[in-house]
mmCIF file of N, CA and C in Angstrom:
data_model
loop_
_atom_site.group_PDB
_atom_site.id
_atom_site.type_symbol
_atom_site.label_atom_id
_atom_site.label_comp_id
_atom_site.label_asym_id
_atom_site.label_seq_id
_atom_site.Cartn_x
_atom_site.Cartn_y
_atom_site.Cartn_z
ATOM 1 N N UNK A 48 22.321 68.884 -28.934
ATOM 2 C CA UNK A 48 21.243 67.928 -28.858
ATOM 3 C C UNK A 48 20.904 67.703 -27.390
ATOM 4 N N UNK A 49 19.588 68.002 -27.206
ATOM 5 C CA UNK A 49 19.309 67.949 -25.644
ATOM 6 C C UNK A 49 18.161 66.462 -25.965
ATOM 7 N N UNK A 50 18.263 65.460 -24.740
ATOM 8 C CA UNK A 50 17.132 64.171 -25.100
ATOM 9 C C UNK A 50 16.417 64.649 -23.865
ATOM 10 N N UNK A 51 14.732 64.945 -24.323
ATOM 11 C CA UNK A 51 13.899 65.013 -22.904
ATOM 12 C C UNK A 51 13.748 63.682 -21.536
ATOM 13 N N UNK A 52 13.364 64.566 -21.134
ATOM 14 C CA UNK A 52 13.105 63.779 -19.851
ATOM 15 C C UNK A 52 12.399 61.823 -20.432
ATOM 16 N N UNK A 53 11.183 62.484 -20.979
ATOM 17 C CA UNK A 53 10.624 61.338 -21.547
ATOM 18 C C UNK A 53 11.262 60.250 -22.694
ATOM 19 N N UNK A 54 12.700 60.897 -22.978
ATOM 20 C CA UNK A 54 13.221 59.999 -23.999
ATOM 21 C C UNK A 54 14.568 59.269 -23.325
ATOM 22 N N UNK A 55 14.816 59.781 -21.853
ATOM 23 C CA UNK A 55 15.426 59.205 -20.906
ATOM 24 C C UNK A 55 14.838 58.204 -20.351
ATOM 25 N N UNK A 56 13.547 58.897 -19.709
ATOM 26 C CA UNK A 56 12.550 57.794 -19.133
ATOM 27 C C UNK A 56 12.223 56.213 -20.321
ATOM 28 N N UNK A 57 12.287 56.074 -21.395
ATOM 29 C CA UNK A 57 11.811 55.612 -22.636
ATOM 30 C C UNK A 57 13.404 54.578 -22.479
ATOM 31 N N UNK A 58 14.468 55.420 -22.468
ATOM 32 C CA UNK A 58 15.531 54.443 -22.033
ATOM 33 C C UNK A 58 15.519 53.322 -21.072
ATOM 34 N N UNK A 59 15.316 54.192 -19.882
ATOM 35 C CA UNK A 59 15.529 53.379 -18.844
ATOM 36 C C UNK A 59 14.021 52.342 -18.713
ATOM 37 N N UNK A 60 12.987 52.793 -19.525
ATOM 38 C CA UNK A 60 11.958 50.979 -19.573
ATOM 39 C C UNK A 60 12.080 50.613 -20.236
ATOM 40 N N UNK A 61 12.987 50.818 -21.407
ATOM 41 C CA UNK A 61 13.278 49.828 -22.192
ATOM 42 C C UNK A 61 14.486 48.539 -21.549
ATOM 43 N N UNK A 62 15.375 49.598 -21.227
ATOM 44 C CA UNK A 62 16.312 48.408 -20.334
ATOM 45 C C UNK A 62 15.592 47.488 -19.055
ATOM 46 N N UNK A 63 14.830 48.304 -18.731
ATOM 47 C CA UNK A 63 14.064 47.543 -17.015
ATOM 48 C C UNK A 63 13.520 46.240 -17.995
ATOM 49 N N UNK A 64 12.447 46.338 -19.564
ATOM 50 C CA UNK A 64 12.344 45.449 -19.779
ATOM 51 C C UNK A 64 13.095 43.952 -20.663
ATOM 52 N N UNK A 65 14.373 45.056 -20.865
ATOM 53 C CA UNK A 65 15.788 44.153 -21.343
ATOM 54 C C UNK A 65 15.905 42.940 -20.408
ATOM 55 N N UNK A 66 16.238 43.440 -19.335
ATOM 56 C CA UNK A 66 16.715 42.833 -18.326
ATOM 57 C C UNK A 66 15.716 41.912 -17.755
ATOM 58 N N UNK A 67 14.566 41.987 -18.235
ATOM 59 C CA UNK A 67 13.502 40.569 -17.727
ATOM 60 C C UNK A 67 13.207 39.767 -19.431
ATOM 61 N N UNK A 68 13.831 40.206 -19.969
ATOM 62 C CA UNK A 68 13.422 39.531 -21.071
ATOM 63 C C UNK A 68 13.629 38.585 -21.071
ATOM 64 N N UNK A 69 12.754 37.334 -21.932
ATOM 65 C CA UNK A 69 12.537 35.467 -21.285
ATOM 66 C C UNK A 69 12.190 35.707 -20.494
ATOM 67 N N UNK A 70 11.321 36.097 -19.492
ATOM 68 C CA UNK A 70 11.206 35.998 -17.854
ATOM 69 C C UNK A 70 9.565 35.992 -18.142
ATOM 70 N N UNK A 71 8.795 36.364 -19.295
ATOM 71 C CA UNK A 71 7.437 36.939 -19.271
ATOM 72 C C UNK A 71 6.939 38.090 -19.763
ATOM 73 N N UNK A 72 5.916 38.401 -18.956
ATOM 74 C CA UNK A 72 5.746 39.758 -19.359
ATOM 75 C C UNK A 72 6.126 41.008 -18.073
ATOM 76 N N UNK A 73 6.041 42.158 -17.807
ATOM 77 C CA UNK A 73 6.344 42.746 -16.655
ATOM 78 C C UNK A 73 5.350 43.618 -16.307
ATOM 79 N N UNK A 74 4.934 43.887 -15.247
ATOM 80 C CA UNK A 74 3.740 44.691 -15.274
ATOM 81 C C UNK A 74 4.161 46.288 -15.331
ATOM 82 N N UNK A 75 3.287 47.084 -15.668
ATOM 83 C CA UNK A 75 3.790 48.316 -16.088
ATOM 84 C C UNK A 75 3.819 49.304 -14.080
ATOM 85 N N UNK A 76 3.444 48.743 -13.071
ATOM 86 C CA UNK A 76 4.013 48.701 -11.861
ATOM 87 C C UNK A 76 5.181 48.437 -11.686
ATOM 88 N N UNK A 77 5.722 47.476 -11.880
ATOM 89 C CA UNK A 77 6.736 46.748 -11.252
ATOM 90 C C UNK A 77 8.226 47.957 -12.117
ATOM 91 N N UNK A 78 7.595 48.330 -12.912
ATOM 92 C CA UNK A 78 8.373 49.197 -14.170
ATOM 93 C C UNK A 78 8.630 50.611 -13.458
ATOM 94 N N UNK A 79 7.521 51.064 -12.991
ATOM 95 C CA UNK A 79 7.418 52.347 -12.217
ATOM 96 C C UNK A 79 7.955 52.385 -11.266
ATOM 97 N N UNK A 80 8.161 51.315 -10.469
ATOM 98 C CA UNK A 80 8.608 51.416 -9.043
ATOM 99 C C UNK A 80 9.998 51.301 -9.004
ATOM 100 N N UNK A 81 10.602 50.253 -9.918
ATOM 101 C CA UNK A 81 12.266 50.046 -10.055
ATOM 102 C C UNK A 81 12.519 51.346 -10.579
ATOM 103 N N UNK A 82 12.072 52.032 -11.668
ATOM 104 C CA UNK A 82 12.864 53.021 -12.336
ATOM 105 C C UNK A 82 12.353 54.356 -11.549
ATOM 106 N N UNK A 83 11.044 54.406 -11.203
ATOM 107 C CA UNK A 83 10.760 56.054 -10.513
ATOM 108 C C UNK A 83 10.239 56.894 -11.459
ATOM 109 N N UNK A 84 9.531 56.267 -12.001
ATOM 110 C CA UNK A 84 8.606 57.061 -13.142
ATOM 111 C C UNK A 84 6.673 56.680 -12.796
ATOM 112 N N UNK A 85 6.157 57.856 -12.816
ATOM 113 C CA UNK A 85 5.309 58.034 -12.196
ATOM 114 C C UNK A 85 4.182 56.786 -13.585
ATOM 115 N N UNK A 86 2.877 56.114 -13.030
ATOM 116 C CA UNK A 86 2.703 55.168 -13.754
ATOM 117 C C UNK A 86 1.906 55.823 -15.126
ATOM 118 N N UNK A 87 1.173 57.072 -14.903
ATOM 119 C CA UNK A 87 0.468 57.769 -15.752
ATOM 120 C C UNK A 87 1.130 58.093 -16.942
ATOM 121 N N UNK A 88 2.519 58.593 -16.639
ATOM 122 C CA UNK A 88 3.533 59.075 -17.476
ATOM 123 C C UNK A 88 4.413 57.882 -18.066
ATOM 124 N N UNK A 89 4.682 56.738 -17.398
ATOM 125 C CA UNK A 89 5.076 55.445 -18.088
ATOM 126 C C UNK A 89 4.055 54.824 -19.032
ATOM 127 N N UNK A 90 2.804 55.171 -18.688
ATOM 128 C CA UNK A 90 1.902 54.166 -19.918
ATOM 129 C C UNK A 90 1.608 55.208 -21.086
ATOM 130 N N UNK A 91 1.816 56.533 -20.839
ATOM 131 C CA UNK A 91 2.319 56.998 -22.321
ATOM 132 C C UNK A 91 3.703 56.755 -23.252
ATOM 133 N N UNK A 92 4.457 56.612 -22.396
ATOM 134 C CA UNK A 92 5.818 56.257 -23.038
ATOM 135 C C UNK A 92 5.756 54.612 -23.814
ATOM 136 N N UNK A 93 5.184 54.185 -22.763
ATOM 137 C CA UNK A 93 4.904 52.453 -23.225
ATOM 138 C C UNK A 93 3.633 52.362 -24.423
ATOM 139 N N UNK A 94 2.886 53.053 -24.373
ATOM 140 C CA UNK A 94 1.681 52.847 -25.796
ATOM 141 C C UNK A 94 3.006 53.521 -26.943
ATOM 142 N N UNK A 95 3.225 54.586 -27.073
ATOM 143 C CA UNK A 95 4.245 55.073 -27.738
ATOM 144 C C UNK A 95 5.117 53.955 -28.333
ATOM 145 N N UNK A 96 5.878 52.839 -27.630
ATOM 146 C CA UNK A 96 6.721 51.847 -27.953
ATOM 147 C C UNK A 96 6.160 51.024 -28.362
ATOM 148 N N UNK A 97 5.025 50.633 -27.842
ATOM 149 C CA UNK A 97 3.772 49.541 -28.589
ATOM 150 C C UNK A 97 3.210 50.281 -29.792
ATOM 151 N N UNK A 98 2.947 51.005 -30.291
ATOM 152 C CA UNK A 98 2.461 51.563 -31.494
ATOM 153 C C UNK A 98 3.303 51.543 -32.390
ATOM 154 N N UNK A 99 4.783 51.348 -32.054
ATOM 155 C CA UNK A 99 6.415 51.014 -32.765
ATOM 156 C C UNK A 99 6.200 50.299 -33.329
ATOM 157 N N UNK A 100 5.826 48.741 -32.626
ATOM 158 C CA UNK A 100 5.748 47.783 -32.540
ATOM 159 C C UNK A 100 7.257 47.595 -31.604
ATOM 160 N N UNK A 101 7.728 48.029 -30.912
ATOM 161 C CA UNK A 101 8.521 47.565 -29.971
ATOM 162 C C UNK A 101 8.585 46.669 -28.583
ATOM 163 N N UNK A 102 7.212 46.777 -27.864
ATOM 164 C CA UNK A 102 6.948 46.162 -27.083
ATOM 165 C C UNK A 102 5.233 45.352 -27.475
ATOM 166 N N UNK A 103 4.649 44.605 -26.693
ATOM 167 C CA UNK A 103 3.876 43.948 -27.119
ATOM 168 C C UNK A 103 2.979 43.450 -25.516
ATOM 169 N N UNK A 104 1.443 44.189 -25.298
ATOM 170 C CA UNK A 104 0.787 43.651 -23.932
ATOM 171 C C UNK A 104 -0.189 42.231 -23.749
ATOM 172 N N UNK A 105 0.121 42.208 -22.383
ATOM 173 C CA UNK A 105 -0.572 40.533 -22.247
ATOM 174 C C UNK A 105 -1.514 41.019 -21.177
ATOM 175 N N UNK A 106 -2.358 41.166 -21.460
ATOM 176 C CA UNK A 106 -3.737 41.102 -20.165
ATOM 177 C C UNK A 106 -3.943 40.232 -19.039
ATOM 178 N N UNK A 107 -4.637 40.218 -18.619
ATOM 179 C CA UNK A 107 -5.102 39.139 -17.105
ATOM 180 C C UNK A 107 -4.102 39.865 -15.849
ATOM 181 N N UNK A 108 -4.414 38.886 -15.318
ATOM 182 C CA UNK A 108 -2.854 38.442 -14.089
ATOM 183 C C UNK A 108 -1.799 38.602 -14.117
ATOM 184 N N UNK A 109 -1.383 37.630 -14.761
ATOM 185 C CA UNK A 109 -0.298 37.538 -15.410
ATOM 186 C C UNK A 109 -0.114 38.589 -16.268
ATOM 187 N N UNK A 110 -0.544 39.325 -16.498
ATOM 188 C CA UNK A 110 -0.209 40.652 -17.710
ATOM 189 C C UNK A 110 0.834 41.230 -17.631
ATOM 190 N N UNK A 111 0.759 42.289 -18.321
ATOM 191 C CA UNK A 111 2.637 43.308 -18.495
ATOM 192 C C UNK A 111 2.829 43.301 -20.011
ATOM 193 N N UNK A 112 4.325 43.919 -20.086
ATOM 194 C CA UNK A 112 4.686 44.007 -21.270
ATOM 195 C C UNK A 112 6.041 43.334 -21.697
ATOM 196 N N UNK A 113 6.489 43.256 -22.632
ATOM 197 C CA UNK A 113 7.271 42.603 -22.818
ATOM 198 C C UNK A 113 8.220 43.026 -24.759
ATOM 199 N N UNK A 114 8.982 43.016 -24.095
ATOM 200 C CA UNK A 114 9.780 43.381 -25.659
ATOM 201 C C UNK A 114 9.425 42.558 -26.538
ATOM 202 N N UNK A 115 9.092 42.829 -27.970
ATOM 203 C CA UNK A 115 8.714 42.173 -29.301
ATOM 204 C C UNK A 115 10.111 41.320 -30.134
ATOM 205 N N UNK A 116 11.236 42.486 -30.090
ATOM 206 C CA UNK A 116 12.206 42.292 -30.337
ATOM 207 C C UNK A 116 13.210 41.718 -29.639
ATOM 208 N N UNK A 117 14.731 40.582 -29.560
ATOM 209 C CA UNK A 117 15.803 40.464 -28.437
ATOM 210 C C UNK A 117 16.353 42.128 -28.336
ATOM 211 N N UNK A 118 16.873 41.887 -27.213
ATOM 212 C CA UNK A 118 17.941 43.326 -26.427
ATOM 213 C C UNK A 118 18.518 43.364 -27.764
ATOM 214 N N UNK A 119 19.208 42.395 -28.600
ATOM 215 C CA UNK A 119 20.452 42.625 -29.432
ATOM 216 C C UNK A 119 20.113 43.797 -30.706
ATOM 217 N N UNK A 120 18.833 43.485 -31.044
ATOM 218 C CA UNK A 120 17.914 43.852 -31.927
ATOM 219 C C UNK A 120 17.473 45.317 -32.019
ATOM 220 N N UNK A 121 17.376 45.917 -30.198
ATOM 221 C CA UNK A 121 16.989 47.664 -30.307
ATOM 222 C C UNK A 121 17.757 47.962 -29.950
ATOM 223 N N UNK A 122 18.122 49.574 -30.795
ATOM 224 C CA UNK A 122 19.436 50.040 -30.687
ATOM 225 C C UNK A 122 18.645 50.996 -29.703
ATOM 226 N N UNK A 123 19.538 51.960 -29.237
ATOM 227 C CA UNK A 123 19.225 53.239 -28.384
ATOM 228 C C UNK A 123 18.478 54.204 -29.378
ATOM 229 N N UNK A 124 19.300 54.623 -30.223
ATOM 230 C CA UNK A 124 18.588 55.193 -31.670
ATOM 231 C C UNK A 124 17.324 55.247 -31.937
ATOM 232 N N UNK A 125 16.707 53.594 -31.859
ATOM 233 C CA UNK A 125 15.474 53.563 -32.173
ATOM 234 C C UNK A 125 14.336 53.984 -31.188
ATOM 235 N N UNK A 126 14.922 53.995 -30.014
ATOM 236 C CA UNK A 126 14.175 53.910 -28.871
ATOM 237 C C UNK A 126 13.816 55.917 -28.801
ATOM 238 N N UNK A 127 15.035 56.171 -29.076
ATOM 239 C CA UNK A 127 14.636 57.773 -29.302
ATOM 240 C C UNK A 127 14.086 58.415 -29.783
ATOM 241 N N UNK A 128 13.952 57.375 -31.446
ATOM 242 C CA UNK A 128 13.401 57.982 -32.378
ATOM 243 C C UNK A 128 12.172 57.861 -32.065
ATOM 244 N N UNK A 129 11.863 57.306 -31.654
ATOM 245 C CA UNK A 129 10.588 56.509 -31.584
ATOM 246 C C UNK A 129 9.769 57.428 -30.778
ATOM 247 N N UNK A 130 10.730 58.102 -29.223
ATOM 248 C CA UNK A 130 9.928 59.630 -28.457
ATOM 249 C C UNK A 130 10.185 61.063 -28.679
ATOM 250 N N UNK A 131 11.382 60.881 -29.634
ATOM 251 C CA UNK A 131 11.721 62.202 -29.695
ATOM 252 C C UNK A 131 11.683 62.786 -31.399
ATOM 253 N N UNK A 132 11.637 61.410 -32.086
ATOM 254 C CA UNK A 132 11.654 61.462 -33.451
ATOM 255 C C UNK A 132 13.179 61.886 -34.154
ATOM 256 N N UNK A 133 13.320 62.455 -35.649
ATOM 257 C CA UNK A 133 14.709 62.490 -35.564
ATOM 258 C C UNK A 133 15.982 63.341 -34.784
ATOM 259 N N UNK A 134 17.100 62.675 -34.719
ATOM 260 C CA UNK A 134 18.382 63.191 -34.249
ATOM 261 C C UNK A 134 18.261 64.519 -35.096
ATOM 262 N N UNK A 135 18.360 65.394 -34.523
ATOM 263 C CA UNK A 135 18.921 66.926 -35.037
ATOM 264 C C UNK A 135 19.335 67.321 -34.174
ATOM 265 N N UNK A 136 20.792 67.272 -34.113
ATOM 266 C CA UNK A 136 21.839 67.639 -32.601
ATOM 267 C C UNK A 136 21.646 69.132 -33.027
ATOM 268 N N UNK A 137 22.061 69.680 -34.644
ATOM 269 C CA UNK A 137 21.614 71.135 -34.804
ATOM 270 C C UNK A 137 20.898 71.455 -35.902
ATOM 271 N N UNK A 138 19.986 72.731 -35.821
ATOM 272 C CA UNK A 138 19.187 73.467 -37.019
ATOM 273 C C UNK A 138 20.377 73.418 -38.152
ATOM 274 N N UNK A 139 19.921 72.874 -38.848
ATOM 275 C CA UNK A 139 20.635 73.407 -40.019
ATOM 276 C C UNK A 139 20.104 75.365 -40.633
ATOM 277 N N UNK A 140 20.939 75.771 -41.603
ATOM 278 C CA UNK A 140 20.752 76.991 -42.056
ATOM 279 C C UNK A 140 19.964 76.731 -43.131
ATOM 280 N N UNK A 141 18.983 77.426 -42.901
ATOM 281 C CA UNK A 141 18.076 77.360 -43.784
ATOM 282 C C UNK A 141 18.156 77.942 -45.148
ATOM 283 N N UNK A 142 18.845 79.675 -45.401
ATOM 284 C CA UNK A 142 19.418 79.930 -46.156
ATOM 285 C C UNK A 142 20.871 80.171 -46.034
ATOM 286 N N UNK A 143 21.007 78.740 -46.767
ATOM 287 C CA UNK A 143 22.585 78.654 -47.608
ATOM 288 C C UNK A 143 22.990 79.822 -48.580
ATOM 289 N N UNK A 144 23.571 81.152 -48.134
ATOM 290 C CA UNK A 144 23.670 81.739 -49.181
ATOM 291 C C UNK A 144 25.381 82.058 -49.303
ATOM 292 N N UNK A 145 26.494 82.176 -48.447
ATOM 293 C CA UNK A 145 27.613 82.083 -48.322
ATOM 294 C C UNK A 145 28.400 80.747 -48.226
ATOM 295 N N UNK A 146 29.619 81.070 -48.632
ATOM 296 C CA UNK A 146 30.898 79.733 -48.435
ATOM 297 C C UNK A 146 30.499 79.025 -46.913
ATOM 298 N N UNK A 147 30.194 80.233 -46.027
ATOM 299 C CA UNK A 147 30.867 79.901 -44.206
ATOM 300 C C UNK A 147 29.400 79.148 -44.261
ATOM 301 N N UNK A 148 28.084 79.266 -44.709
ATOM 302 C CA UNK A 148 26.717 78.811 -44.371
ATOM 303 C C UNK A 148 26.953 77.758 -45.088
ATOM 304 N N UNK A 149 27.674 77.451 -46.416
ATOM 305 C CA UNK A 149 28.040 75.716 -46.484
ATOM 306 C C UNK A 149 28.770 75.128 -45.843
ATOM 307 N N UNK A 150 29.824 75.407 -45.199
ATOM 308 C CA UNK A 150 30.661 74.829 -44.413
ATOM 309 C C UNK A 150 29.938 74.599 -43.256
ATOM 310 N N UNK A 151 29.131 75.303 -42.901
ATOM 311 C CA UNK A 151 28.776 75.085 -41.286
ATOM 312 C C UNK A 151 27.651 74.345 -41.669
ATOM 313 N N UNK A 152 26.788 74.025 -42.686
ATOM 314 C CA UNK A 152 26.018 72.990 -42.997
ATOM 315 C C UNK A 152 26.581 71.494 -42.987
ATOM 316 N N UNK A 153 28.056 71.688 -43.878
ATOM 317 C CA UNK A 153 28.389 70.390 -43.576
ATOM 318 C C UNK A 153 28.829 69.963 -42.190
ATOM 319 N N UNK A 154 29.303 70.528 -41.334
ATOM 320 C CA UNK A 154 29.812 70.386 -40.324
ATOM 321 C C UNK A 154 28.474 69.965 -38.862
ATOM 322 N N UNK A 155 27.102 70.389 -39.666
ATOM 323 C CA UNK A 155 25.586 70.160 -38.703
ATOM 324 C C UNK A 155 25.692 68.569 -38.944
ATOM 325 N N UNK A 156 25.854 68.313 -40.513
ATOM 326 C CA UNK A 156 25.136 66.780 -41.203
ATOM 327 C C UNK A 156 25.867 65.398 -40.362
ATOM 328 N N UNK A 157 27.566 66.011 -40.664
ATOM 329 C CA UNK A 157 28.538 65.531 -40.076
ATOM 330 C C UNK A 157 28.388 64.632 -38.229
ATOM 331 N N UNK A 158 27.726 65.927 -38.131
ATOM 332 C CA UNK A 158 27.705 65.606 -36.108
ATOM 333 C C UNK A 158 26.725 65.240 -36.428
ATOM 334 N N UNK A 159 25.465 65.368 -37.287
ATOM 335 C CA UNK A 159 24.048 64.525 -36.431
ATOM 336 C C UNK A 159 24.301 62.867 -37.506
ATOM 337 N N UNK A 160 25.133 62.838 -38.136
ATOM 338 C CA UNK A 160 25.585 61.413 -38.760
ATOM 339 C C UNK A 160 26.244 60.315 -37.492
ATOM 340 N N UNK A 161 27.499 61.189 -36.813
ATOM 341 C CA UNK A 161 28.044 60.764 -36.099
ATOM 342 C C UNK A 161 27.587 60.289 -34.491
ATOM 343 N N UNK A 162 26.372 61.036 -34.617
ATOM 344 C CA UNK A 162 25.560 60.646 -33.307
ATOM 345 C C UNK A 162 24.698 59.729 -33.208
ATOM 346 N N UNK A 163 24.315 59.636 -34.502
ATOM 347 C CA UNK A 163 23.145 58.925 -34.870
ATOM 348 C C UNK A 163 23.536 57.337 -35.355
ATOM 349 N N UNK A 164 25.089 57.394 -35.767
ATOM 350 C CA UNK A 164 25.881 55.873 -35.828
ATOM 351 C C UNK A 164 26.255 55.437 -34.655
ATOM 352 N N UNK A 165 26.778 56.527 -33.722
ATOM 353 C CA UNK A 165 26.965 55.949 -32.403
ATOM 354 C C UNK A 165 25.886 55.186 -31.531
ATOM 355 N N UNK A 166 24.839 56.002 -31.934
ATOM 356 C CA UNK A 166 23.224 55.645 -30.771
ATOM 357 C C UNK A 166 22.619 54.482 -31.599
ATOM 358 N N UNK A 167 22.977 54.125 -33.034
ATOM 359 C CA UNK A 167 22.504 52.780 -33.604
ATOM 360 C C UNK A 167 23.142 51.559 -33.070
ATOM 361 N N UNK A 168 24.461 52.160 -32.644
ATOM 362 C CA UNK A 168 25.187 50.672 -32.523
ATOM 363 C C UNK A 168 25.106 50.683 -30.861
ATOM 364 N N UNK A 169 24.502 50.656 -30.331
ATOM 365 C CA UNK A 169 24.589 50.901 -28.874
ATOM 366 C C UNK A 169 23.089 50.297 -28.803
ATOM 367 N N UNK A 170 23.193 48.523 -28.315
ATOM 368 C CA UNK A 170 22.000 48.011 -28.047
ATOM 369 C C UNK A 170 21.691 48.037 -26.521
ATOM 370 N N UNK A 171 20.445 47.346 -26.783
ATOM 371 C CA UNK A 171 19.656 46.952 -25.380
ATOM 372 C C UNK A 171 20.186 46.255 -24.406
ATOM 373 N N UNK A 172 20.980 44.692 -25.259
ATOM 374 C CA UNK A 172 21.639 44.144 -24.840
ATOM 375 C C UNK A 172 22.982 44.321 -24.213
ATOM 376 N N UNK A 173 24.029 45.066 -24.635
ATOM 377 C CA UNK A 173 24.608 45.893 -24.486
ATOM 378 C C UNK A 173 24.694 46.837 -23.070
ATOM 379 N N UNK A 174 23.727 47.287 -22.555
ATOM 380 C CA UNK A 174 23.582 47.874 -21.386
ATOM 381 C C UNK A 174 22.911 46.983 -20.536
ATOM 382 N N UNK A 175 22.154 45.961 -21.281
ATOM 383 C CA UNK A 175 21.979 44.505 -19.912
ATOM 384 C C UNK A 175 23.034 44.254 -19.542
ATOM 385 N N UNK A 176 24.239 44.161 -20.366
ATOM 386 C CA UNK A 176 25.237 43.271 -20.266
ATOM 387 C C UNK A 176 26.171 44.405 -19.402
ATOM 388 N N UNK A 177 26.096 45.517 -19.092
ATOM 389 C CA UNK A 177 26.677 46.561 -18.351
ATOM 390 C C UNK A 177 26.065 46.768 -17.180
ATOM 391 N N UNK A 178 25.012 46.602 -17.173
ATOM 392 C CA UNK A 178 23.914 46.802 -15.649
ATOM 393 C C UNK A 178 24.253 45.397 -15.099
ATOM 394 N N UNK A 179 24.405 44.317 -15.674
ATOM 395 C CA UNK A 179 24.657 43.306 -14.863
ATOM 396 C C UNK A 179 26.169 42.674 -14.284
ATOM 397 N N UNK A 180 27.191 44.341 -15.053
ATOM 398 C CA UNK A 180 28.178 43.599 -14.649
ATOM 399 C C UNK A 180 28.649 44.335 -13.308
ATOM 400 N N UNK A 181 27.818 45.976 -13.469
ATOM 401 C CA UNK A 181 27.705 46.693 -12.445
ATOM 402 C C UNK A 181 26.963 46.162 -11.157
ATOM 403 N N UNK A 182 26.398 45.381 -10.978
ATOM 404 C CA UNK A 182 25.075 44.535 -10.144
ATOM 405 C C UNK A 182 26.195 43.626 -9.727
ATOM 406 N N UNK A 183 27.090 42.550 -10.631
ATOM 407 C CA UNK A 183 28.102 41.563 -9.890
ATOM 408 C C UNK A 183 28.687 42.170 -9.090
ATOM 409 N N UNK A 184 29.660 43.580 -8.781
ATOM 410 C CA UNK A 184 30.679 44.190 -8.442
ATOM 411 C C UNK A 184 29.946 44.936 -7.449
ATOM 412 N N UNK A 185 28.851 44.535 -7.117
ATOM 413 C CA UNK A 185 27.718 44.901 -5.514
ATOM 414 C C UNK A 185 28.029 46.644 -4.944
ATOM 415 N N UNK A 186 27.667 47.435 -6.480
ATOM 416 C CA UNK A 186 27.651 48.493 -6.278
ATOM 417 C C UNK A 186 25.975 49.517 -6.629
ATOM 418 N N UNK A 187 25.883 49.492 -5.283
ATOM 419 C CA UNK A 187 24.288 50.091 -5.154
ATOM 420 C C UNK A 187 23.913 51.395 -5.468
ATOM 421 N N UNK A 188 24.860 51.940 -5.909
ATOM 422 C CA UNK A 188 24.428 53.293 -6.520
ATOM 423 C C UNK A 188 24.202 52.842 -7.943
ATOM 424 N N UNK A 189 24.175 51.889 -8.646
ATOM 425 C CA UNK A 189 24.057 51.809 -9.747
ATOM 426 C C UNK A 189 22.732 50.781 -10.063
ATOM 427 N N UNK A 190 22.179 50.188 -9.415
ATOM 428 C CA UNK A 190 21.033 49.311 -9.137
ATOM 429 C C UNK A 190 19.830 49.634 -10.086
ATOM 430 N N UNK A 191 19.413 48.903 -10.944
ATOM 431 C CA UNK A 191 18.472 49.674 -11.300
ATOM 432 C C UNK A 191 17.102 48.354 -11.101
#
């Protein structure tokens, strides 16, 4: 299972907007500049999450975006699914015609089950609560 660039990028604004959540809305600048994602290529990722219904925009001035849902609420999972669509760590065999082509079928279902429980339970909140403990311990390679 390889996650593109854009379903990395899709991570890391979802957390940029974890981490202001209660704070407002955030402007889709302020998003680009902390994380390093160019703004053309962030407001596709961000309509993408708004068409989810994951995030939600406020116009004017004051504008930006802002999560719909708490951190506790989006898993990583969803956030993937959402750019990359489903987990298929592998092709399954299309023709099942031997013992070894069922076995190695079960053994595809198995790993994309097990990836796909791991990346559900792995919230938003969750990596706020890791970015900010990395941020107390005043280590700047990790800053986001």
């Amino acid at each position: 299972m390889k996650i593109s660039t854009k379903g990395k990028y899709g991570i890391k604004a979802m957390l940029d907007l974890a981490l202001q959540h209660g704070e407002g809305s955030t402007p889709l600048k302020d998003i680009s500049e902390r994380q390093g994602i160019s703004e053309p290529y962030l407001e596709q990722i961000i309509a993408s999450f708004k068409k989810a219904g994951l995030v939600s925009s406020i116009r004017g001035v004051q504008g930006g975006y802002q999560l719909v849902k708490a951190p506790s609420e989006v898993s990583i999972a969803e956030i993937i699914f959402v750019l990359e669509g489903p987990l298929l760590p592998f092709e399954g065999t299309e023709n099942i015609s031997t013992i070894e082509d069922t076995i190695l079928q079960e053994v595809w279902d198995r790993t994309r089950e097990t990836v796909n429980k791991v990346l559900s339970n792995i919230t938003l909140a969750e990596l706020v609560s890791d970015v900010r403990s990395v941020r107390e311990r005043n280590s700047p390679m990790y800053y986001i």
